[in-house]
Amino acid sequence: MATNQLHEIRDPVHVFVRLDSDERKVLDSSPVQRLRHIHQLAMSYLVYPGSTHKRFEHSLGAMELAGRVFDVITADQNIHETIRQVVPEIARQDRRDYWRKVLRMAALCHDVGHLPFSHAAEHELLPEDWDHERITVRLILSDEMKEIWNSMTPPLNPEHIAKVSVGNEKARDADFPNKLDWSDWEILLSEIIIGDTLGADRMDYLLRDSHHAGVAYGRFDHHRLIDTMRALPASNQSDEPTLGIEIGGIHSAEAHILARYYMFMQVYQHRVRVAYDFHLKEFLRNWLAGGYFPTEIEEHQRITDNEVLSAISDTAGNPTAPGYEHSDRIMNRKHFRSIYTLRPADKQKYINDNPVRRVFDALADKYGVDSVHVISRPQGEQDVIFPVVDSEGKIGSSLEYSELLSRIPLVDSRVVLVAPEIEEDAIKWFNQHKNDILPEPKQGETM
């Protein structure tokens, strides 16, 4: 095999993803191959049957997009002069090539620490001070991966890959042999992958999840967005580089941010999907030793969705087994049903109170706390502020160039669920007592 052979992988979103022989070694490693068995959208396939795609193909897509962004922002004609001075790494071609490979490998490996069923199982099921990013770092720095990094031409520093893959906010000094010292360049590269606004991770998952779920909400003109991306000073007061865009890409950026809002409201926080997340988490809490996933990388590597699904199936056939109730609900579609979803009108009326809590308390008092559950996942405001350079070379905030961005609402999908056994009666009772549970405020009064 030629040492620099090009490998092509068909992809339904990006058509082709290309890797060289060194990168193929990383793709074939056990941490990355494990992602073939981790669903990207947890149990969303029980709502959207096509959403059976895995973290493996998403990681390939994130790598492909990260490489494209890198090529655009480091092209000589696209480099802002202040950034050229702050980031000397982009001046030499050999250093650009090295960091481009680091970036692509960090993007390919950025999800290797994910637990079974991705985010659905992570919260509350890892020991304190652990998250999937920390496990990702441990895997990238593992003996198996170090051997691969050292065999590449040129050899890659595994700490560079680990830092860029998880970002400076998630990296912990204790997990790195050498003290962490972040350069502006490394922070910028990490932002290319996991940036809250313009990161390749977000771009790929929106496009990919939309494709597989069969919805149009997550689509946007990512080609135009990437072509207009630039590394720009973060603000007029700072020459620290961050990702921004040329003014010609502002509408693509708006569409991208709107796509995230709609995907959260329609897919990621779908009332049935979050019900299955609840049952899955409760099953795992009972099934896992001590109620937590293992953090040792050998044990982590051995548990995927396959093992969890097998355990759910076995437990659903044994009424005495721990976690039986929730495994039975998953296997036989006895999931909790939505009875109340927070409406914008109720948020406005109950500024000083929580209408979701009012509904939950009333139903729990009537039917018992085990028959009612509340999903409270307000996502908070999106990060919609990024630098924009206009046709005259002036750099300003995105809010100066877009009226839409300042108006994008919060992703707030709080919902109250009830057991299906009481659903019919609970709906009837709630409708009869709704005015008592959620009374209309008096004129001029807020609650």
Tab-separated table of C-alpha atoms in Angstrom:
chain	number	residue	atom	x	y	z
A	1	MET	CA	0.000	0.000	0.000
A	2	ALA	CA	1.307	3.433	-0.913
A	3	THR	CA	2.251	5.463	2.130
A	4	ASN	CA	0.103	8.401	1.108
A	5	GLN	CA	-2.836	6.602	-0.439
A	6	LEU	CA	-6.145	8.464	-0.549
A	7	HIS	CA	-9.215	6.691	0.812
A	8	GLU	CA	-12.757	7.762	-0.088
A	9	ILE	CA	-15.841	7.057	1.991
A	10	ARG	CA	-19.345	7.649	0.656
A	11	ASP	CA	-21.422	9.927	2.836
A	12	PRO	CA	-25.108	10.892	2.441
A	13	VAL	CA	-24.465	14.465	3.611
A	14	HIS	CA	-21.053	15.399	2.180
A	15	VAL	CA	-21.001	12.922	-0.751
A	16	PHE	CA	-17.371	11.893	-0.083
A	17	VAL	CA	-15.150	12.038	2.968
A	18	ARG	CA	-11.477	11.597	2.151
A	19	LEU	CA	-8.627	10.407	4.357
A	20	ASP	CA	-4.985	9.553	3.762
A	21	SER	CA	-3.356	6.334	4.975
A	22	ASP	CA	-2.169	7.840	8.266
A	23	GLU	CA	-5.660	9.125	9.026
A	24	ARG	CA	-7.094	5.743	8.099
A	25	LYS	CA	-5.121	4.209	10.983
A	26	VAL	CA	-6.963	6.484	13.368
A	27	LEU	CA	-10.287	5.639	11.742
A	28	ASP	CA	-9.558	1.927	12.231
A	29	SER	CA	-8.603	2.324	15.919
A	30	SER	CA	-10.859	0.733	18.534
A	31	PRO	CA	-11.993	4.052	20.129
A	32	VAL	CA	-13.242	5.397	16.781
A	33	GLN	CA	-14.671	2.072	15.576
A	34	ARG	CA	-16.664	1.807	18.806
A	35	LEU	CA	-18.675	4.816	17.600
A	36	ARG	CA	-20.274	2.562	14.970
A	37	HIS	CA	-22.340	1.233	17.875
A	38	ILE	CA	-23.370	4.520	19.524
A	39	HIS	CA	-26.586	6.111	18.226
A	40	GLN	CA	-26.220	9.780	17.395
A	41	LEU	CA	-29.743	10.616	18.599
A	42	ALA	CA	-30.222	8.084	21.390
A	43	MET	CA	-33.668	6.496	21.049
A	44	SER	CA	-35.037	9.087	18.626
A	45	TYR	CA	-35.492	6.256	16.114
A	46	LEU	CA	-38.572	5.288	18.162
A	47	VAL	CA	-40.054	8.620	17.026
A	48	TYR	CA	-38.259	9.257	13.734
A	49	PRO	CA	-37.594	5.753	12.336
A	50	GLY	CA	-34.819	6.929	10.009
A	51	SER	CA	-32.670	8.417	12.750
A	52	THR	CA	-30.634	5.269	13.329
A	53	HIS	CA	-27.334	6.887	12.326
A	54	LYS	CA	-24.320	6.609	14.584
A	55	ARG	CA	-21.613	8.812	16.086
A	56	PHE	CA	-19.132	7.184	13.668
A	57	GLU	CA	-20.425	8.874	10.535
A	58	HIS	CA	-20.968	12.157	12.384
A	59	SER	CA	-17.312	12.123	13.423
A	60	LEU	CA	-16.280	11.616	9.814
A	61	GLY	CA	-18.499	14.515	8.785
A	62	ALA	CA	-17.128	16.805	11.505
A	63	MET	CA	-13.601	15.986	10.333
A	64	GLU	CA	-14.508	16.784	6.728
A	65	LEU	CA	-16.093	20.135	7.607
A	66	ALA	CA	-13.306	21.115	10.012
A	67	GLY	CA	-10.759	20.570	7.262
A	68	ARG	CA	-12.772	22.734	4.859
A	69	VAL	CA	-13.046	25.545	7.401
A	70	PHE	CA	-9.310	25.377	8.076
A	71	ASP	CA	-8.507	25.647	4.367
A	72	VAL	CA	-10.732	28.713	3.999
A	73	ILE	CA	-9.566	30.679	7.028
A	74	THR	CA	-5.853	29.983	6.434
A	75	ALA	CA	-5.889	30.907	2.725
A	76	ASP	CA	-3.501	33.859	2.364
A	77	GLN	CA	-6.106	36.152	0.824
A	78	ASN	CA	-8.511	35.483	3.725
A	79	ILE	CA	-6.148	36.151	6.632
A	80	HIS	CA	-6.790	39.388	8.479
A	81	GLU	CA	-3.520	41.194	9.135
A	82	THR	CA	-4.039	41.340	12.902
A	83	ILE	CA	-4.519	37.582	12.974
A	84	ARG	CA	-1.413	36.993	10.864
A	85	GLN	CA	0.603	38.723	13.571
A	86	VAL	CA	-1.074	36.941	16.480
A	87	VAL	CA	-0.949	33.458	14.943
A	88	PRO	CA	2.512	32.872	13.462
A	89	GLU	CA	1.673	29.203	12.824
A	90	ILE	CA	-0.204	30.142	9.652
A	91	ALA	CA	2.858	31.789	8.066
A	92	ARG	CA	4.757	28.554	7.362
A	93	GLN	CA	3.297	25.878	5.111
A	94	ASP	CA	4.855	23.007	7.065
A	95	ARG	CA	3.250	24.260	10.277
A	96	ARG	CA	-0.099	24.744	8.540
A	97	ASP	CA	0.039	21.162	7.291
A	98	TYR	CA	0.872	19.870	10.765
A	99	TRP	CA	-1.964	21.746	12.458
A	100	ARG	CA	-4.422	20.852	9.713
A	101	LYS	CA	-3.772	17.178	10.471
A	102	VAL	CA	-4.088	17.814	14.220
A	103	LEU	CA	-7.411	19.545	13.631
A	104	ARG	CA	-8.815	16.774	11.442
A	105	MET	CA	-7.783	14.062	13.896
A	106	ALA	CA	-9.196	16.034	16.825
A	107	ALA	CA	-12.500	16.330	14.951
A	108	LEU	CA	-12.498	12.621	14.106
A	109	CYS	CA	-11.888	11.750	17.770
A	110	HIS	CA	-13.927	14.452	19.481
A	111	ASP	CA	-16.767	12.062	20.367
A	112	VAL	CA	-14.859	8.882	21.326
A	113	GLY	CA	-15.682	9.433	24.997
A	114	HIS	CA	-19.439	9.304	24.462
A	115	LEU	CA	-21.431	6.869	26.551
A	116	PRO	CA	-24.077	4.533	25.122
A	117	PHE	CA	-26.926	6.480	23.521
A	118	SER	CA	-24.832	9.658	23.567
A	119	HIS	CA	-26.130	12.563	25.650
A	120	ALA	CA	-29.301	10.797	26.766
A	121	ALA	CA	-27.337	8.637	29.182
A	122	GLU	CA	-24.589	10.997	30.274
A	123	HIS	CA	-26.190	13.388	32.729
A	124	GLU	CA	-26.260	12.048	36.293
A	125	LEU	CA	-24.731	8.690	35.260
A	126	LEU	CA	-21.054	9.559	35.527
A	127	PRO	CA	-19.170	10.091	38.792
A	128	GLU	CA	-18.618	13.637	39.966
A	129	ASP	CA	-16.122	15.628	37.897
A	130	TRP	CA	-16.490	13.319	34.887
A	131	ASP	CA	-18.026	13.929	31.472
A	132	HIS	CA	-17.576	12.457	28.009
A	133	GLU	CA	-14.958	15.078	27.140
A	134	ARG	CA	-12.725	13.907	29.954
A	135	ILE	CA	-12.990	10.306	28.763
A	136	THR	CA	-12.204	11.542	25.234
A	137	VAL	CA	-8.959	13.081	26.469
A	138	ARG	CA	-7.988	9.860	28.261
A	139	LEU	CA	-8.588	7.841	25.083
A	140	ILE	CA	-6.618	10.204	22.829
A	141	LEU	CA	-3.708	10.000	25.288
A	142	SER	CA	-3.993	6.205	25.656
A	143	ASP	CA	-1.155	3.847	24.704
A	144	GLU	CA	-3.078	2.522	21.695
A	145	MET	CA	-3.615	5.986	20.249
A	146	LYS	CA	-0.132	7.268	21.132
A	147	GLU	CA	1.345	4.482	19.025
A	148	ILE	CA	-0.734	5.675	16.070
A	149	TRP	CA	0.096	9.358	16.577
A	150	ASN	CA	3.808	8.519	16.704
A	151	SER	CA	3.605	6.458	13.499
A	152	MET	CA	2.184	9.331	11.448
A	153	THR	CA	4.260	11.496	9.112
A	154	PRO	CA	5.073	13.827	10.720
A	155	PRO	CA	4.334	12.439	14.210
A	156	LEU	CA	1.493	14.271	15.957
A	157	ASN	CA	1.640	15.433	19.554
A	158	PRO	CA	-1.301	13.677	21.288
A	159	GLU	CA	-1.707	16.557	23.725
A	160	HIS	CA	-2.307	18.929	20.810
A	161	ILE	CA	-5.050	16.617	19.519
A	162	ALA	CA	-6.642	16.202	22.941
A	163	LYS	CA	-6.671	19.945	23.639
A	164	VAL	CA	-8.163	20.859	20.277
A	165	SER	CA	-10.793	18.099	20.494
A	166	VAL	CA	-12.395	19.203	23.771
A	167	GLY	CA	-11.518	22.889	24.119
A	168	ASN	CA	-9.986	24.868	26.956
A	169	GLU	CA	-13.183	24.997	29.030
A	170	LYS	CA	-13.433	21.196	29.293
A	171	ALA	CA	-9.730	20.286	29.539
A	172	ARG	CA	-8.425	19.490	33.010
A	173	ASP	CA	-4.818	19.941	34.079
A	174	ALA	CA	-4.900	16.593	35.883
A	175	ASP	CA	-5.483	14.696	32.625
A	176	PHE	CA	-2.426	16.053	30.818
A	177	PRO	CA	1.159	14.953	31.582
A	178	ASN	CA	2.363	18.500	30.921
A	179	LYS	CA	0.810	21.630	32.368
A	180	LEU	CA	-1.824	23.045	30.052
A	181	ASP	CA	-0.776	26.220	28.294
A	182	TRP	CA	-3.261	27.363	25.679
A	183	SER	CA	-2.165	29.434	22.728
A	184	ASP	CA	-4.597	31.636	20.801
A	185	TRP	CA	-4.012	29.311	17.851
A	186	GLU	CA	-5.101	26.199	19.751
A	187	ILE	CA	-8.202	27.951	21.064
A	188	LEU	CA	-9.088	28.987	17.508
A	189	LEU	CA	-8.597	25.446	16.179
A	190	SER	CA	-10.776	24.047	18.940
A	191	GLU	CA	-13.459	26.589	18.066
A	192	ILE	CA	-13.448	25.305	14.482
A	193	ILE	CA	-14.655	21.961	15.852
A	194	ILE	CA	-16.771	22.691	18.902
A	195	GLY	CA	-17.520	26.414	18.650
A	196	ASP	CA	-20.963	27.250	20.013
A	197	THR	CA	-21.887	29.306	16.972
A	198	LEU	CA	-19.949	28.233	13.892
A	199	GLY	CA	-18.324	24.927	14.884
A	200	ALA	CA	-18.044	22.007	12.450
A	201	ASP	CA	-19.528	19.654	15.047
A	202	ARG	CA	-22.762	21.639	15.139
A	203	MET	CA	-22.891	22.126	11.379
A	204	ASP	CA	-22.578	18.415	10.713
A	205	TYR	CA	-25.011	17.206	13.356
A	206	LEU	CA	-27.712	19.633	12.207
A	207	LEU	CA	-27.357	18.587	8.575
A	208	ARG	CA	-27.002	14.883	9.372
A	209	ASP	CA	-29.750	14.651	11.978
A	210	SER	CA	-32.133	16.535	9.699
A	211	HIS	CA	-31.346	14.187	6.808
A	212	HIS	CA	-31.877	10.995	8.792
A	213	ALA	CA	-34.906	12.198	10.738
A	214	GLY	CA	-36.542	13.214	7.461
A	215	VAL	CA	-37.171	16.814	8.479
A	216	ALA	CA	-36.120	20.023	6.753
A	217	TYR	CA	-35.497	22.113	9.876
A	218	GLY	CA	-31.754	21.475	10.102
A	219	ARG	CA	-30.798	22.388	6.550
A	220	PHE	CA	-28.917	25.560	5.709
A	221	ASP	CA	-26.391	26.692	3.108
A	222	HIS	CA	-23.270	25.385	4.815
A	223	HIS	CA	-21.213	25.754	1.638
A	224	ARG	CA	-21.799	29.503	1.598
A	225	LEU	CA	-21.299	29.748	5.349
A	226	ILE	CA	-17.921	28.006	5.237
A	227	ASP	CA	-16.739	29.987	2.200
A	228	THR	CA	-17.351	33.244	4.086
A	229	MET	CA	-15.832	32.181	7.424
A	230	ARG	CA	-12.786	34.109	8.619
A	231	ALA	CA	-10.510	34.235	11.642
A	232	LEU	CA	-11.079	37.733	13.015
A	233	PRO	CA	-10.263	39.732	16.140
A	234	ALA	CA	-12.780	38.882	18.847
A	235	SER	CA	-13.560	42.567	19.429
A	236	ASN	CA	-12.236	46.063	18.908
A	237	GLN	CA	-10.571	45.818	22.304
A	238	SER	CA	-8.902	42.452	21.682
A	239	ASP	CA	-6.854	40.985	18.873
A	240	GLU	CA	-7.506	37.458	20.179
A	241	PRO	CA	-8.649	35.483	17.111
A	242	THR	CA	-12.069	33.895	16.883
A	243	LEU	CA	-14.310	32.578	14.131
A	244	GLY	CA	-16.372	35.118	12.255
A	245	ILE	CA	-17.704	35.695	8.780
A	246	GLU	CA	-17.655	38.095	5.878
A	247	ILE	CA	-20.833	40.126	5.527
A	248	GLY	CA	-21.884	38.039	2.518
A	249	GLY	CA	-22.416	35.052	4.793
A	250	ILE	CA	-24.679	36.721	7.343
A	251	HIS	CA	-27.880	35.151	6.028
A	252	SER	CA	-26.287	31.697	5.961
A	253	ALA	CA	-25.225	32.230	9.577
A	254	GLU	CA	-28.768	33.275	10.489
A	255	ALA	CA	-30.165	30.157	8.822
A	256	HIS	CA	-27.635	28.003	10.676
A	257	ILE	CA	-28.607	29.402	14.064
A	258	LEU	CA	-32.316	29.168	13.268
A	259	ALA	CA	-31.789	25.547	12.192
A	260	ARG	CA	-30.478	24.712	15.650
A	261	TYR	CA	-33.488	26.364	17.286
A	262	TYR	CA	-35.979	24.439	15.149
A	263	MET	CA	-34.149	21.128	15.504
A	264	PHE	CA	-34.171	21.438	19.283
A	265	MET	CA	-37.848	22.311	19.359
A	266	GLN	CA	-38.994	19.708	16.836
A	267	VAL	CA	-36.523	16.816	17.133
A	268	TYR	CA	-34.092	16.932	20.050
A	269	GLN	CA	-36.752	17.918	22.574
A	270	HIS	CA	-39.679	16.049	21.017
A	271	ARG	CA	-41.991	15.052	23.862
A	272	VAL	CA	-41.790	11.307	23.079
A	273	ARG	CA	-38.046	11.371	22.592
A	274	VAL	CA	-37.504	13.007	26.001
A	275	ALA	CA	-39.854	10.456	27.559
A	276	TYR	CA	-37.652	7.641	26.240
A	277	ASP	CA	-34.563	9.500	27.498
A	278	PHE	CA	-36.162	9.453	30.941
A	279	HIS	CA	-36.933	5.732	30.841
A	280	LEU	CA	-33.466	4.922	29.501
A	281	LYS	CA	-31.768	6.926	32.242
A	282	GLU	CA	-33.879	5.288	34.962
A	283	PHE	CA	-33.163	1.825	33.563
A	284	LEU	CA	-29.427	2.501	33.486
A	285	ARG	CA	-29.476	3.905	36.993
A	286	ASN	CA	-30.777	0.536	38.190
A	287	TRP	CA	-28.729	-1.664	35.843
A	288	LEU	CA	-25.257	-0.113	36.141
A	289	ALA	CA	-23.034	-1.158	39.018
A	290	GLY	CA	-23.312	1.610	41.585
A	291	GLY	CA	-25.582	3.559	39.221
A	292	TYR	CA	-22.675	4.966	37.186
A	293	PHE	CA	-20.915	4.221	33.936
A	294	PRO	CA	-17.280	3.137	34.294
A	295	THR	CA	-14.614	5.753	33.581
A	296	GLU	CA	-11.690	3.374	33.072
A	297	ILE	CA	-11.031	3.387	29.336
A	298	GLU	CA	-10.894	-0.415	29.021
A	299	GLU	CA	-14.333	-0.739	30.600
A	300	HIS	CA	-15.652	2.240	28.664
A	301	GLN	CA	-14.607	0.611	25.390
A	302	ARG	CA	-16.545	-2.544	26.196
A	303	ILE	CA	-19.961	-0.973	26.634
A	304	THR	CA	-21.999	0.334	23.691
A	305	ASP	CA	-25.660	0.607	22.737
A	306	ASN	CA	-25.583	-3.096	21.850
A	307	GLU	CA	-24.904	-4.175	25.421
A	308	VAL	CA	-27.501	-1.782	26.805
A	309	LEU	CA	-30.203	-2.882	24.352
A	310	SER	CA	-29.486	-6.521	25.145
A	311	ALA	CA	-29.812	-5.780	28.856
A	312	ILE	CA	-33.073	-3.888	28.294
A	313	SER	CA	-34.484	-6.832	26.353
A	314	ASP	CA	-33.434	-9.355	29.002
A	315	THR	CA	-34.727	-7.213	31.861
A	316	ALA	CA	-38.087	-6.620	30.182
A	317	GLY	CA	-38.707	-10.349	30.420
A	318	ASN	CA	-37.964	-10.543	34.125
A	319	PRO	CA	-40.384	-8.601	36.384
A	320	THR	CA	-38.092	-9.108	39.387
A	321	ALA	CA	-35.001	-7.629	37.756
A	322	PRO	CA	-33.778	-4.131	38.703
A	323	GLY	CA	-34.984	-1.629	36.142
A	324	TYR	CA	-37.825	-3.847	34.914
A	325	GLU	CA	-40.479	-1.109	34.832
A	326	HIS	CA	-38.495	1.157	32.533
A	327	SER	CA	-37.204	-1.648	30.313
A	328	ASP	CA	-40.796	-2.820	29.862
A	329	ARG	CA	-41.900	0.697	28.954
A	330	ILE	CA	-39.122	0.977	26.364
A	331	MET	CA	-39.657	-2.450	24.802
A	332	ASN	CA	-43.446	-2.243	24.700
A	333	ARG	CA	-43.923	1.470	23.978
A	334	LYS	CA	-45.519	2.171	27.327
A	335	HIS	CA	-43.663	5.452	27.622
A	336	PHE	CA	-44.974	8.340	29.710
A	337	ARG	CA	-47.243	10.721	27.787
A	338	SER	CA	-47.190	14.488	27.599
A	339	ILE	CA	-50.016	16.193	29.432
A	340	TYR	CA	-48.747	19.770	29.572
A	341	THR	CA	-46.091	21.614	27.553
A	342	LEU	CA	-45.006	25.073	28.614
A	343	ARG	CA	-46.483	27.722	26.313
A	344	PRO	CA	-44.964	31.151	25.661
A	345	ALA	CA	-48.200	32.728	26.927
A	346	ASP	CA	-47.848	30.941	30.276
A	347	LYS	CA	-44.214	32.040	30.580
A	348	GLN	CA	-45.312	35.639	30.144
A	349	LYS	CA	-48.160	35.326	32.665
A	350	TYR	CA	-46.074	33.543	35.307
A	351	ILE	CA	-42.907	35.627	35.318
A	352	ASN	CA	-42.362	35.125	39.047
A	353	ASP	CA	-43.611	31.551	39.224
A	354	ASN	CA	-43.094	28.248	37.448
A	355	PRO	CA	-46.252	27.007	35.701
A	356	VAL	CA	-44.607	23.645	34.966
A	357	ARG	CA	-43.978	23.092	38.657
A	358	ARG	CA	-47.590	24.081	39.432
A	359	VAL	CA	-48.902	21.444	37.017
A	360	PHE	CA	-46.477	18.792	38.245
A	361	ASP	CA	-47.289	19.404	41.920
A	362	ALA	CA	-51.026	19.238	41.275
A	363	LEU	CA	-50.822	15.986	39.291
A	364	ALA	CA	-48.340	14.393	41.691
A	365	ASP	CA	-50.621	15.224	44.608
A	366	LYS	CA	-53.563	13.641	42.778
A	367	TYR	CA	-51.909	10.537	41.255
A	368	GLY	CA	-48.670	10.054	43.168
A	369	VAL	CA	-45.171	11.202	42.344
A	370	ASP	CA	-44.232	7.916	40.635
A	371	SER	CA	-46.909	8.451	37.983
A	372	VAL	CA	-45.803	11.960	36.991
A	373	HIS	CA	-42.533	13.270	35.663
A	374	VAL	CA	-41.322	16.685	34.566
A	375	ILE	CA	-38.736	17.263	31.853
A	376	SER	CA	-37.120	20.637	32.436
A	377	ARG	CA	-34.479	21.391	29.837
A	378	PRO	CA	-34.383	25.085	29.054
A	379	GLN	CA	-31.290	25.428	26.861
A	380	GLY	CA	-30.645	29.086	27.557
A	381	GLU	CA	-29.766	31.706	25.017
A	382	GLN	CA	-27.804	30.764	21.931
A	383	ASP	CA	-24.424	32.363	21.380
A	384	VAL	CA	-25.313	34.557	18.413
A	385	ILE	CA	-22.552	37.132	18.764
A	386	PHE	CA	-19.543	36.773	16.474
A	387	PRO	CA	-17.418	39.216	14.470
A	388	VAL	CA	-18.419	40.235	10.961
A	389	VAL	CA	-16.188	42.030	8.482
A	390	ASP	CA	-18.042	44.190	5.977
A	391	SER	CA	-17.162	45.140	2.399
A	392	GLU	CA	-15.149	48.142	3.615
A	393	GLY	CA	-13.036	46.056	5.967
A	394	LYS	CA	-14.782	47.250	9.129
A	395	ILE	CA	-15.210	44.606	11.813
A	396	GLY	CA	-18.309	44.720	14.011
A	397	SER	CA	-20.607	42.469	16.011
A	398	SER	CA	-23.052	40.199	14.230
A	399	LEU	CA	-25.870	42.026	16.030
A	400	GLU	CA	-24.924	45.193	14.130
A	401	TYR	CA	-25.592	43.442	10.841
A	402	SER	CA	-28.538	41.204	11.694
A	403	GLU	CA	-31.869	42.177	13.233
A	404	LEU	CA	-32.912	38.538	13.305
A	405	LEU	CA	-30.151	37.224	15.582
A	406	SER	CA	-31.193	39.361	18.545
A	407	ARG	CA	-34.750	38.002	18.291
A	408	ILE	CA	-34.139	34.269	18.277
A	409	PRO	CA	-35.998	32.941	21.329
A	410	LEU	CA	-34.812	30.607	24.028
A	411	VAL	CA	-35.031	26.887	23.434
A	412	ASP	CA	-37.371	26.068	26.300
A	413	SER	CA	-39.174	22.730	26.124
A	414	ARG	CA	-40.352	22.040	29.654
A	415	VAL	CA	-43.036	19.368	29.695
A	416	VAL	CA	-45.021	17.356	32.248
A	417	LEU	CA	-45.461	13.637	31.554
A	418	VAL	CA	-47.820	11.089	33.096
A	419	ALA	CA	-47.888	7.303	33.062
A	420	PRO	CA	-50.036	5.956	30.204
A	421	GLU	CA	-52.138	3.992	32.693
A	422	ILE	CA	-53.568	7.228	34.079
A	423	GLU	CA	-53.334	9.356	30.933
A	424	GLU	CA	-57.019	9.446	30.044
A	425	ASP	CA	-58.182	10.195	33.554
A	426	ALA	CA	-55.350	12.672	34.160
A	427	ILE	CA	-56.193	14.668	31.033
A	428	LYS	CA	-59.839	14.849	32.054
A	429	TRP	CA	-58.963	15.870	35.618
A	430	PHE	CA	-56.380	18.436	34.502
A	431	ASN	CA	-58.797	20.069	32.074
A	432	GLN	CA	-61.425	20.297	34.825
A	433	HIS	CA	-59.001	21.919	37.279
A	434	LYS	CA	-56.747	23.853	34.922
A	435	ASN	CA	-58.136	27.245	35.912
A	436	ASP	CA	-57.395	26.468	39.562
A	437	ILE	CA	-53.887	25.187	38.826
A	438	LEU	CA	-53.039	27.965	36.375
A	439	PRO	CA	-55.330	30.858	37.328
A	440	GLU	CA	-55.448	33.958	35.188
A	441	PRO	CA	-53.523	36.801	36.872
A	442	LYS	CA	-55.604	39.790	37.812
A	443	GLN	CA	-55.340	42.799	35.536
A	444	GLY	CA	-51.994	44.504	36.000
A	445	GLU	CA	-50.658	41.586	38.089
A	446	THR	CA	-47.928	39.034	37.280
A	447	MET	CA	-47.441	35.742	39.069
